[in-house]
Coordinates of C-alpha atoms and ligand atoms in Angstrom, one line a residue:
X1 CA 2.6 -99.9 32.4
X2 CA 5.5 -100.2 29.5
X3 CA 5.4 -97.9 26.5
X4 CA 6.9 -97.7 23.0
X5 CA 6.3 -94.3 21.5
X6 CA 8.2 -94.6 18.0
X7 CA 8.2 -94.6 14.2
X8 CA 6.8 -97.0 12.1
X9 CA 6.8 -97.3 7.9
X10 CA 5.2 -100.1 5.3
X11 CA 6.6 -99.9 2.1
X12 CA 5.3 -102.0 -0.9
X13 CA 6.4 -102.2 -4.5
X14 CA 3.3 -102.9 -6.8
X15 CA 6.4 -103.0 -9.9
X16 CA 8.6 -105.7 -7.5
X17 CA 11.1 -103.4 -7.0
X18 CA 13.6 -103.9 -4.0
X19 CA 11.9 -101.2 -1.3
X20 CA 14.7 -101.2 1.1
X21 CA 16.6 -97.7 0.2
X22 CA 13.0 -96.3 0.7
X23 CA 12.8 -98.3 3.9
X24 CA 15.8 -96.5 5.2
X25 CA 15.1 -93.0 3.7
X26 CA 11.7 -92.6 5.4
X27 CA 12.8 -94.2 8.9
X28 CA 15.8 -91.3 8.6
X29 CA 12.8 -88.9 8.3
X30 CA 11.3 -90.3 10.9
X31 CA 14.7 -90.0 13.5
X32 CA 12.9 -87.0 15.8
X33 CA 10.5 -90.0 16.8
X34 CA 13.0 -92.0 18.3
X35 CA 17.0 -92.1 18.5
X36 CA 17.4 -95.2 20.4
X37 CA 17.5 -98.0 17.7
X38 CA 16.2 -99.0 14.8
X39 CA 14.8 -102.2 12.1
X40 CA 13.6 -103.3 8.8
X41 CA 11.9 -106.4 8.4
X42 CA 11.5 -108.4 4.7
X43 CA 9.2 -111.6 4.9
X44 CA 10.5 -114.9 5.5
X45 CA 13.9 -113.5 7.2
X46 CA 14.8 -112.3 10.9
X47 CA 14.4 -108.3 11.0
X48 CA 17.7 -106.5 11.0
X49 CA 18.3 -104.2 13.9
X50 CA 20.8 -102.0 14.7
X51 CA 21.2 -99.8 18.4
X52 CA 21.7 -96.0 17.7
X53 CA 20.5 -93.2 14.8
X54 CA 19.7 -94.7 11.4
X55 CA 22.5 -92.8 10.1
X56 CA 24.9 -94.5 12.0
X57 CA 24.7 -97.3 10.3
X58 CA 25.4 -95.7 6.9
X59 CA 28.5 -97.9 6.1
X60 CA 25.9 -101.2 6.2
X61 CA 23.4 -99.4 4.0
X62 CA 24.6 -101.5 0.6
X63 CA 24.8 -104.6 2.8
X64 CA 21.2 -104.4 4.0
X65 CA 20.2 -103.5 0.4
X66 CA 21.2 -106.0 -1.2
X67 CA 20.5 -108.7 1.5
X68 CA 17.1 -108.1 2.8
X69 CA 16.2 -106.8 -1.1
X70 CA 12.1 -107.4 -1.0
X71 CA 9.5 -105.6 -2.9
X72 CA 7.8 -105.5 0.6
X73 CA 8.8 -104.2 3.7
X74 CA 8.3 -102.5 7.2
X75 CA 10.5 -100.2 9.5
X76 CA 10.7 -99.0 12.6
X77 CA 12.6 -96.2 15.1
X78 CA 12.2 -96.7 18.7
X79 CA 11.8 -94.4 21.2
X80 CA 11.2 -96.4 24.9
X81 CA 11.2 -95.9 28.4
X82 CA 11.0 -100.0 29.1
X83 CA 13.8 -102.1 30.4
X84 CA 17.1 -101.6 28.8
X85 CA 17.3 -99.9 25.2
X86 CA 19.1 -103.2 23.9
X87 CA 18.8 -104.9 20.8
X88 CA 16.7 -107.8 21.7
X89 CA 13.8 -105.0 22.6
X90 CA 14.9 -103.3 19.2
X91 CA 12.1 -103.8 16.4
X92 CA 10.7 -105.0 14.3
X93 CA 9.9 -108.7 15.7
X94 CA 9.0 -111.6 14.4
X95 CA 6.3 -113.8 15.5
X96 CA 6.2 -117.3 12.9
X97 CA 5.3 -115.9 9.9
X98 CA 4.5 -112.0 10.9
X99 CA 6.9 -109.5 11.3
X100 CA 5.5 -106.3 13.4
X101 CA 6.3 -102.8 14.2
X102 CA 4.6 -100.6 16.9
X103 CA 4.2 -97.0 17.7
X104 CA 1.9 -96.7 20.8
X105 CA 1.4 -98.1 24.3
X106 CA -0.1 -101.4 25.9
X107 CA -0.8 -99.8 28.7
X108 CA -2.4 -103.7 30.3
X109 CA 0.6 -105.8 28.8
X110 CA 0.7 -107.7 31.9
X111 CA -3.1 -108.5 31.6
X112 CA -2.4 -109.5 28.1
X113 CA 0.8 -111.5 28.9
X114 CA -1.7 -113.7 30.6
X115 CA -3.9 -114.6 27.6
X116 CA -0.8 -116.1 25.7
X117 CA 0.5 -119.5 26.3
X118 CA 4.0 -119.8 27.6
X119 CA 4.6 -115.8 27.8
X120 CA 5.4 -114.5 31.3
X121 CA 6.0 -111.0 31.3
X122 CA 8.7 -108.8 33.2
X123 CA 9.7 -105.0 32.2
X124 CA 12.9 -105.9 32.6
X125 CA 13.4 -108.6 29.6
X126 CA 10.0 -108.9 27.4
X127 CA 8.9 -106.4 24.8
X128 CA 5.3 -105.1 25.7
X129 CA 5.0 -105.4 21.1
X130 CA 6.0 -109.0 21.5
X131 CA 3.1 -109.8 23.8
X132 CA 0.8 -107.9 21.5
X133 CA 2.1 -109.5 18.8
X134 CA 1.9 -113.2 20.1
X135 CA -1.5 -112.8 21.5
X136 CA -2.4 -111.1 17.5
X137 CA -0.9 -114.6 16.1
X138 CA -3.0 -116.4 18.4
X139 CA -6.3 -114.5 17.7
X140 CA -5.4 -114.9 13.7
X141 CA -4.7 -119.1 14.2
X142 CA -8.4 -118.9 15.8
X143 CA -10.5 -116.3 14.3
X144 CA -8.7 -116.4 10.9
X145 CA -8.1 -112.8 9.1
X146 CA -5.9 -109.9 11.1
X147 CA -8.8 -107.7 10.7
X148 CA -10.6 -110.1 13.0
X149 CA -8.3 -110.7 15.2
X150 CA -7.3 -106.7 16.1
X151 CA -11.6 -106.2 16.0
X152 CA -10.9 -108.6 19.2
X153 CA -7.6 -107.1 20.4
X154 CA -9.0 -103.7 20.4
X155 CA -10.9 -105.1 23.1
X156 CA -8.2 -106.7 25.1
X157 CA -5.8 -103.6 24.6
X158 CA -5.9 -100.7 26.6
X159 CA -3.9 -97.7 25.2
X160 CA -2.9 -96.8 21.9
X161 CA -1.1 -98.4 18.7
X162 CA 0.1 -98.0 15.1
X163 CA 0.7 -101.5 13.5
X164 CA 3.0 -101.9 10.6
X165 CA 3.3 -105.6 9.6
X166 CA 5.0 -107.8 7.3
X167 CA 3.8 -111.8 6.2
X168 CA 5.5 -114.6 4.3
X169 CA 3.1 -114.1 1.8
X170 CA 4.6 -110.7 0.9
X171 CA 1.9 -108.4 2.0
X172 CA 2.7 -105.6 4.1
X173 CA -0.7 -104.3 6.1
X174 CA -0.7 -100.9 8.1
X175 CA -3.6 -100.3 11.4
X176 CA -4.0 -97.7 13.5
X177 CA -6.0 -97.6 16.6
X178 CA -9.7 -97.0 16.8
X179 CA -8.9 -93.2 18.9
X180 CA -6.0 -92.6 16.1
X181 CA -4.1 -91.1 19.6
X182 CA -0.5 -92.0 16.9
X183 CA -0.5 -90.4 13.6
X184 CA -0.4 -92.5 10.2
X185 CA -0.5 -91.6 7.2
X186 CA -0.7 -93.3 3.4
X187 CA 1.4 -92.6 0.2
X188 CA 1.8 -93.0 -3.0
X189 CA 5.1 -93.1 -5.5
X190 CA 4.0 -92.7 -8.9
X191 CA 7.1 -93.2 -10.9
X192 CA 8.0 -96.6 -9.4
X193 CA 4.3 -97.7 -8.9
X194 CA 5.1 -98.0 -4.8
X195 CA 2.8 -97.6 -1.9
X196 CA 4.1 -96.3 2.2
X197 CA 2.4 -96.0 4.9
X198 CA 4.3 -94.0 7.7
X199 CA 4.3 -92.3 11.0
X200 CA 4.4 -89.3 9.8
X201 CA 4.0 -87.7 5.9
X202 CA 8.0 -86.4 6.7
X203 CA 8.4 -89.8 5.6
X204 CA 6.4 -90.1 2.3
X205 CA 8.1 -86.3 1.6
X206 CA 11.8 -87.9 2.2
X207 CA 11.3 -90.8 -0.8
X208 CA 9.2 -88.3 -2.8
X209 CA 5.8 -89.9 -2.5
X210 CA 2.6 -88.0 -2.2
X211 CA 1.0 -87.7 0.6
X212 CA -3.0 -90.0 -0.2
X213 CA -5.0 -88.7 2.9
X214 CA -4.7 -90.1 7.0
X215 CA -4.9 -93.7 7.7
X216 CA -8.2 -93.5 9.3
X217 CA -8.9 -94.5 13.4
X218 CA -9.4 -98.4 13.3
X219 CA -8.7 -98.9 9.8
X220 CA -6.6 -101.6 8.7
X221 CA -4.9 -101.4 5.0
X222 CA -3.2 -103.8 2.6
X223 CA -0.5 -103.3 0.4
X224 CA -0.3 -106.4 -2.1
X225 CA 0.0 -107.4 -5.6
X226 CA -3.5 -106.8 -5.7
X227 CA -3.3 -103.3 -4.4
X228 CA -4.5 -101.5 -1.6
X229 CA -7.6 -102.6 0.4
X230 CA -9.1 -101.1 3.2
X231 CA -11.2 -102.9 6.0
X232 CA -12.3 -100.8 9.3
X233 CA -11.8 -103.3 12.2
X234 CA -13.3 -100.4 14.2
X235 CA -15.8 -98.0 14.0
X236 CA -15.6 -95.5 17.0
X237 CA -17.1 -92.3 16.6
X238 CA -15.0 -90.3 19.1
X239 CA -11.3 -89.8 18.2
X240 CA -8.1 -88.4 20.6
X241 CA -5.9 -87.4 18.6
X242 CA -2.7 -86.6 20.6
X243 CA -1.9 -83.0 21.0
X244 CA 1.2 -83.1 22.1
X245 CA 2.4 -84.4 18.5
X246 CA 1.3 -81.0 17.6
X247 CA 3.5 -79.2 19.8
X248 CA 6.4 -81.1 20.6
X249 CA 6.3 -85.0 18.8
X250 CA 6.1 -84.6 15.0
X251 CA 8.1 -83.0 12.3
X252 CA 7.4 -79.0 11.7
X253 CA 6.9 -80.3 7.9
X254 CA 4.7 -83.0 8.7
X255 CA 0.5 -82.9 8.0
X256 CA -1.5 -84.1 10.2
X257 CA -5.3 -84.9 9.9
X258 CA -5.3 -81.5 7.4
X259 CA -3.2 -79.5 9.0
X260 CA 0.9 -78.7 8.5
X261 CA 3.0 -78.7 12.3
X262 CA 5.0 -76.0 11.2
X263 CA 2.1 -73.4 10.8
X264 CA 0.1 -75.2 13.7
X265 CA 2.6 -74.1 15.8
X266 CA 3.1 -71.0 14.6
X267 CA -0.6 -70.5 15.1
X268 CA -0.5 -71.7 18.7
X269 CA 2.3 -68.8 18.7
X270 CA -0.3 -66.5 18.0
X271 CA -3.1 -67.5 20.1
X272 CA -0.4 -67.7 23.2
X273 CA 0.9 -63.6 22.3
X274 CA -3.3 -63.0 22.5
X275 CA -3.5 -64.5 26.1
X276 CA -0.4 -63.3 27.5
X277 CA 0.7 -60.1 25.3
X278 CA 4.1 -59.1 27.3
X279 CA 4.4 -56.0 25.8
X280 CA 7.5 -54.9 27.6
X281 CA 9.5 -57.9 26.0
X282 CA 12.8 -56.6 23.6
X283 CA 12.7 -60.0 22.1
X284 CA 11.2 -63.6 22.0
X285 CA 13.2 -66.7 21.0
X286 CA 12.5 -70.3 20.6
X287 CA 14.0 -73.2 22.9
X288 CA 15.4 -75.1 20.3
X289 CA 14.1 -76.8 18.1
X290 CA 10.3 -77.7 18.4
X291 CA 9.5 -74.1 19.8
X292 CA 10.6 -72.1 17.0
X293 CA 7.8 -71.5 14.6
X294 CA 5.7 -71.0 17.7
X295 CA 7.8 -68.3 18.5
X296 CA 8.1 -66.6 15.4
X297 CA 4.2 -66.8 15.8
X298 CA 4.3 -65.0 19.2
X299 CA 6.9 -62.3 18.0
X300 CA 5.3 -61.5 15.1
X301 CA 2.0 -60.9 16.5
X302 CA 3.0 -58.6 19.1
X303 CA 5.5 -57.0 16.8
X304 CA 8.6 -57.8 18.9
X305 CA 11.7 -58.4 17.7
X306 CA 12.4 -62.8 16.8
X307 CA 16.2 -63.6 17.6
X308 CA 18.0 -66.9 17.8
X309 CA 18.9 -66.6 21.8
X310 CA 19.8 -70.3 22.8
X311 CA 22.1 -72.6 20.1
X312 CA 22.1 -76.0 20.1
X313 CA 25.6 -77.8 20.0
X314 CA 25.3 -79.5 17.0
X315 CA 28.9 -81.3 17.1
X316 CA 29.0 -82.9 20.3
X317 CA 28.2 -86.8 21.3
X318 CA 24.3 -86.2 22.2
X319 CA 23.9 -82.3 20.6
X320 CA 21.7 -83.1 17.5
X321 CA 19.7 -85.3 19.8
X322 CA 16.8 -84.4 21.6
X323 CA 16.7 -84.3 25.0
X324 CA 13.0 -85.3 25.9
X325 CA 12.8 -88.9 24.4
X326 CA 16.6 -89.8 25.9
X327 CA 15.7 -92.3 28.1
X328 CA 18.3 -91.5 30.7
X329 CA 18.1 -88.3 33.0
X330 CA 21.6 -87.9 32.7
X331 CA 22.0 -87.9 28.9
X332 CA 18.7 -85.4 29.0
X333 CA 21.1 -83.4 31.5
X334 CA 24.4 -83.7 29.2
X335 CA 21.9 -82.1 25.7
X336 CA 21.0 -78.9 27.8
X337 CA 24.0 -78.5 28.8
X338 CA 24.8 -77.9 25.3
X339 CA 22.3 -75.3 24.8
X340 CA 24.4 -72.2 24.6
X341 CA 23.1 -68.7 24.8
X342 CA 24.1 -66.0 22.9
X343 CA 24.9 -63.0 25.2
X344 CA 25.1 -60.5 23.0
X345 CA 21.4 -61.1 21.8
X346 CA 20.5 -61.8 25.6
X347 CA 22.5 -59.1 27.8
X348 CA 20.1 -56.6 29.7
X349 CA 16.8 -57.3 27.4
X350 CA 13.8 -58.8 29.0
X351 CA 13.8 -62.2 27.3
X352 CA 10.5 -64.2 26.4
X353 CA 11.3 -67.7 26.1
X354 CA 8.9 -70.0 24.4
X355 CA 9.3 -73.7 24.6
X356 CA 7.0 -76.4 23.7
X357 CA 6.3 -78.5 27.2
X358 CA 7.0 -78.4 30.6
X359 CA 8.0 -82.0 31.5
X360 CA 10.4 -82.5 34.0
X361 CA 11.8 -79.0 34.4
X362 CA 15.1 -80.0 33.8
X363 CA 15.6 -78.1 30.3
X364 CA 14.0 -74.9 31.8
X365 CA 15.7 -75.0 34.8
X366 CA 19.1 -75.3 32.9
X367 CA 17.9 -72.7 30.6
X368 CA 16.8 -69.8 32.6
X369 CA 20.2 -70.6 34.5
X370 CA 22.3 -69.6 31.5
X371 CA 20.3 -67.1 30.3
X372 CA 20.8 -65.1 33.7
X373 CA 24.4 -65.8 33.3
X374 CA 24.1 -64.3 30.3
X375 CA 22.9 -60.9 31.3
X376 CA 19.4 -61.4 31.0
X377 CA 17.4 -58.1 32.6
X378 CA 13.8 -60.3 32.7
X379 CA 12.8 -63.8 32.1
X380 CA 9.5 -64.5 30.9
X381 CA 9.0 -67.9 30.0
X382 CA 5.4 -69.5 27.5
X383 CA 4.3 -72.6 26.8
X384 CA 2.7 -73.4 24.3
X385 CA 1.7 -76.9 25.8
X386 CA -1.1 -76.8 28.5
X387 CA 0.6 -77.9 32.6
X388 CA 1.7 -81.8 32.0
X389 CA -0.1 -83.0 35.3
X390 CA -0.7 -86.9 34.4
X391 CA 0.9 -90.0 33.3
X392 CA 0.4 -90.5 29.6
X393 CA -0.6 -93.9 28.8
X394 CA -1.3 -93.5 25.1
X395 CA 2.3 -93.4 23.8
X396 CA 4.4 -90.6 25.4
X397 CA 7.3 -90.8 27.4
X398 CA 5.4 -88.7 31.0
X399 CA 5.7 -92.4 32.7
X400 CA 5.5 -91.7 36.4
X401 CA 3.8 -87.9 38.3
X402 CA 6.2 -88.0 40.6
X403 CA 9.0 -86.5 38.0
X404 CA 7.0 -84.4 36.6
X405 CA 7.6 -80.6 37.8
X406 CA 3.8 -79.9 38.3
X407 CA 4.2 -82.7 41.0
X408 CA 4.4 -80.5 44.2
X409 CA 4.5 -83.0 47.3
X410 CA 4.1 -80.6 50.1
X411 CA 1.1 -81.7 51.0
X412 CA -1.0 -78.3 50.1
X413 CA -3.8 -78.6 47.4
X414 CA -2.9 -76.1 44.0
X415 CA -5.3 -74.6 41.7
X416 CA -4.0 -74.2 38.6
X417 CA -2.9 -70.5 39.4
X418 CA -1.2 -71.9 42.6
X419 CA 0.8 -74.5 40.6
X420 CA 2.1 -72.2 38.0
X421 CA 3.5 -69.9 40.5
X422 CA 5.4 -72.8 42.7
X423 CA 6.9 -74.4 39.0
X424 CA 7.4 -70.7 38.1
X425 CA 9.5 -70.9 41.4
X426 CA 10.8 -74.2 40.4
X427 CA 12.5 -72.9 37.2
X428 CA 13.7 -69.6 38.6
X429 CA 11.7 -67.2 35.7
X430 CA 9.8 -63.9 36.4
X431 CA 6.8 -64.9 34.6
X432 CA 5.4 -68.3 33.5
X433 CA 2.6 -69.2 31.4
X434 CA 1.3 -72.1 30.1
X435 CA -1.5 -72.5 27.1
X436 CA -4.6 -74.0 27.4
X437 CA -6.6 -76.5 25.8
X438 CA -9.0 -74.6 23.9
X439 CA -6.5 -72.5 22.2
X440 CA -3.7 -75.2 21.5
X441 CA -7.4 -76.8 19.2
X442 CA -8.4 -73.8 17.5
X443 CA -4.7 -73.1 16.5
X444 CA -4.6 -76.7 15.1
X445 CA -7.8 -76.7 13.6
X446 CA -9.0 -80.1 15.5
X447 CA -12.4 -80.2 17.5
X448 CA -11.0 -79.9 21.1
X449 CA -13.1 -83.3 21.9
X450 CA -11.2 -84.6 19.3
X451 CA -8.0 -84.5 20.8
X452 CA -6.2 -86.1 23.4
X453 CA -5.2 -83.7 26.5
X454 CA -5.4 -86.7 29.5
X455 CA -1.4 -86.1 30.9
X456 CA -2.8 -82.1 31.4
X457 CA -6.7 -82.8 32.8
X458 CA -6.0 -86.6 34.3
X459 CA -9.7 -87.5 32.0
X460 CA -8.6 -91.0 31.3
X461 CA -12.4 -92.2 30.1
X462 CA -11.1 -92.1 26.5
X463 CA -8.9 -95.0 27.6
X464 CA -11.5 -96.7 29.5
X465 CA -9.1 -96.6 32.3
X466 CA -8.9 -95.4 36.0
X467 CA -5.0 -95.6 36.4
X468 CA -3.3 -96.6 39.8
X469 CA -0.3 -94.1 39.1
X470 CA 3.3 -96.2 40.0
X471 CA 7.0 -94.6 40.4
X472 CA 9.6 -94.5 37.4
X473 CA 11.5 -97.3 39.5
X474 CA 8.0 -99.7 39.6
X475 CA 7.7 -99.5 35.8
X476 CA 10.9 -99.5 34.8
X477 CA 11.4 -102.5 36.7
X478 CA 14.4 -100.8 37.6
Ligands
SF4_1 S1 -2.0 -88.2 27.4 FE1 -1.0 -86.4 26.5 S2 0.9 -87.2 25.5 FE2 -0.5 -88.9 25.9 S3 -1.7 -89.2 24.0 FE3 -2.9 -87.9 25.3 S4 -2.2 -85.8 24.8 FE4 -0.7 -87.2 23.9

């Protein structure tokens, strides 16, 4: 199983206007969904890619603007835990006369590899978006429209996708999967007569579009001279949308299907002081950054004191990263590190932490270390994300159990009471609790059968899948 969990924008100029700036200005808003690298594509040119933050690149920004200058375009930040983070595996890609972009996972690219001529497929050197993308091409020479031809991938693909694309013809065409596990949303610019489709509506906010509505589950749009059209390539009556985009993934001023991250998570603050209302707390403060409105949330409903407890070092090589989608352990370890606690707000005061996911335990861990170092009294730590238990295979960086901290090989069966208590052991705090899935959907304001909670229950029937679960090493090809 490969995965590409990313950001991915469409941009077309109904006026002819060169899109590229806008291009650029949405993929910066769309950095938290990957750090790794980054691409624009224009037709009837090889995408330009570049390894590292968008920003980096700022000295090229005239160059690419004036180079690749095309009324239509797509873009695309990558966030992977496949193979090497070079630039051959950087997007987008080109296949003849389609560029493509791809937020998602092909979680049967091998399977798939096999259905296109000439394409043998390793982790370590193929893209699991270029095998998508070939077998698309393929399915388009033989079934003619790309409606038709992702009606029949749909079929093919297990996992999850968000599709920008590009064609010589100078159309730019946005799908998202017929589960809508990745977010995607639709804009409009008035003034300058431009559509975007995007990850996230960060993006549309960042060129100052307005936000149109959700790209719908299994719709497939067209932006063109003639406008946008619609077509539904899928019809599926149950979604899974993923909840962890609520939590941890997407930008706090981001809306999702209706409802804003910001006070979503603030919200799941408040349902989480309800279930475990630690009275005895002096004060609550975030983990930086995702878990901070959720903490406000949980302060101000039990009325105890919000401080900032834990900076973030904003100045050194990897501190305005974030740690959970690096794809190395040791640049994960090298962010934390530069979480420093304040020990003036800390010393003696029974600290509740909230953070937004429990992955690997190596943030916690690191955290509850310092804090203790700092004088803290008690350590009570939330989450506002239910136990990570499972593999994701819909787009999210949990790739093997074995690293994840709910993993307990000592060959005793846990109930989930049982489990809490050894992580709780695990990363050395006095309490630990996790939310649940019920209340992480009523804070949202999504049925909880509409939402994607797989990686915490292990139900993978919304994929269709029964997964044979394989080391980091195996799918790493490491
Ligand atoms: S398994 Fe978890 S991380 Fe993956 S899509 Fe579902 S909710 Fe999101």
């Amino acid at each position: 199983m490969v995965k590409e969990n990313c950001g991915v924008v469409g941009v077309f100029s109904l006026d002819g206007a060169n899109v590229i700036p806008m291009v650029i200005d949405s993929l910066r808003a769309l950095q938290h969904r990957g750090q790794e690298a980054w691409g624009v594509a224009v037709p009837k040119k090889e995408p330009y890619k570049q390894i590292g933050l968008v920003s980096s690149a700022a000295p090229e920004f005239d160059k690419v603007t004036r180079e690749y200058a095309s009324p239509a375009a797509i873009g695309h930040v990558r966030y992977s835990t496949m193979g090497k983070s070079n630039l051959e595996n950087a997007q987008p890609l080109k296949v003849r006369d389609l560029c493509i972009a791809h937020n998602g996972t092909i979680a049967n690219v091998e399977e798939l590899a096999g259905m296109v001529g000439g394409c043998t497929f390793t982790p370590q050197n193929v893209s699991d978006t270029l095998v998508a993308a070939k077998r698309l091409v393929s399915l388009m020479a033989t079934n003619g429209s790309l409606g038709n031809a992702l009606s029949i991938l749909k079929n093919e693909m297990v996992g999850s996708f968000c599709f920008t694309f590009v064609s010589d013809d100078n159309a730019v065409y946005a799908a998202r999967d017929p589960k809508g596990f990745r977010p995607m949303v639709l804009g409009f610019r008035k003034d300058i007569n431009t559509y975007i489709v995007a990850s996230e509506s960060s993006a549309i906010a960042a060129v100052g579009a307005e936000l149109i509505r959700d790209v719908k589950p299994g719709e497939l749009l067209k932006l063109s001279n003639s406008g946008l059209e619609s077509e539904m390539f899928s019809e599926e009556k149950t979604h899974s949308h993923c909840s962890f985009e609520f939590t941890y993934f997407a930008h706090p001023s981001s809306i999702m299907e209706g409802s804003n991250i910001y006070l979503a998570r603030k919200r799941i603050g408040q349902y989480l002081a309800k279930k475990f209302p630690i009275n005895d707390a002096d004060i609550v403060i975030p983990v930086p950054d995702s878990a901070r409105p959720a903490a406000l949330g949980y302060a101000q409903e039990l009325g105890v004191p919000f401080e900032e407890g834990l900076l973030k070092d904003r100045y050194s090589r990897k501190g305005p990263l974030r740690s959970f989608i690096e794809p190395h352990q040791s640049d994960r370890v090298e962010i934390n590190r530069w979480i420093i606690p304040i020990s003036s707000v800390i010393a003696g005061k029974h600290v509740v932490v909230v953070d937004d996911s429990l992955v690997r335990g190596t943030s916690s861990k690191a955290i509850i270390k310092a804090l203790r170092r700092s004088g803290a009294r008690k350590i009570s730590m939330v989450i506002t994300y239910p136990p990570i238990r499972f593999p994701c295979y819909a787009g999210i960086d949990f790739p093997s159990q074995d690293e994840l901290v709910t993993f307990i090989d000592d060959g005793k069966e846990y109930d989930e009471k049982g489990m809490t208590e050894k992580v709780r052991q695990i990363i050395g705090a006095d309490f630990l609790g996790y939310n649940d899935e019920k209340n992480l959907a009523e804070a949202v304001g999504i049925d909880v059968d509409s939402m994607c909670f797989t990686c915490s229950t292990g139900n993978y029937a919304t994929l269709g899948i029964k997964p044979v679960f394989k080391t980091r090493a195996e799918i790493k090809g490491e």
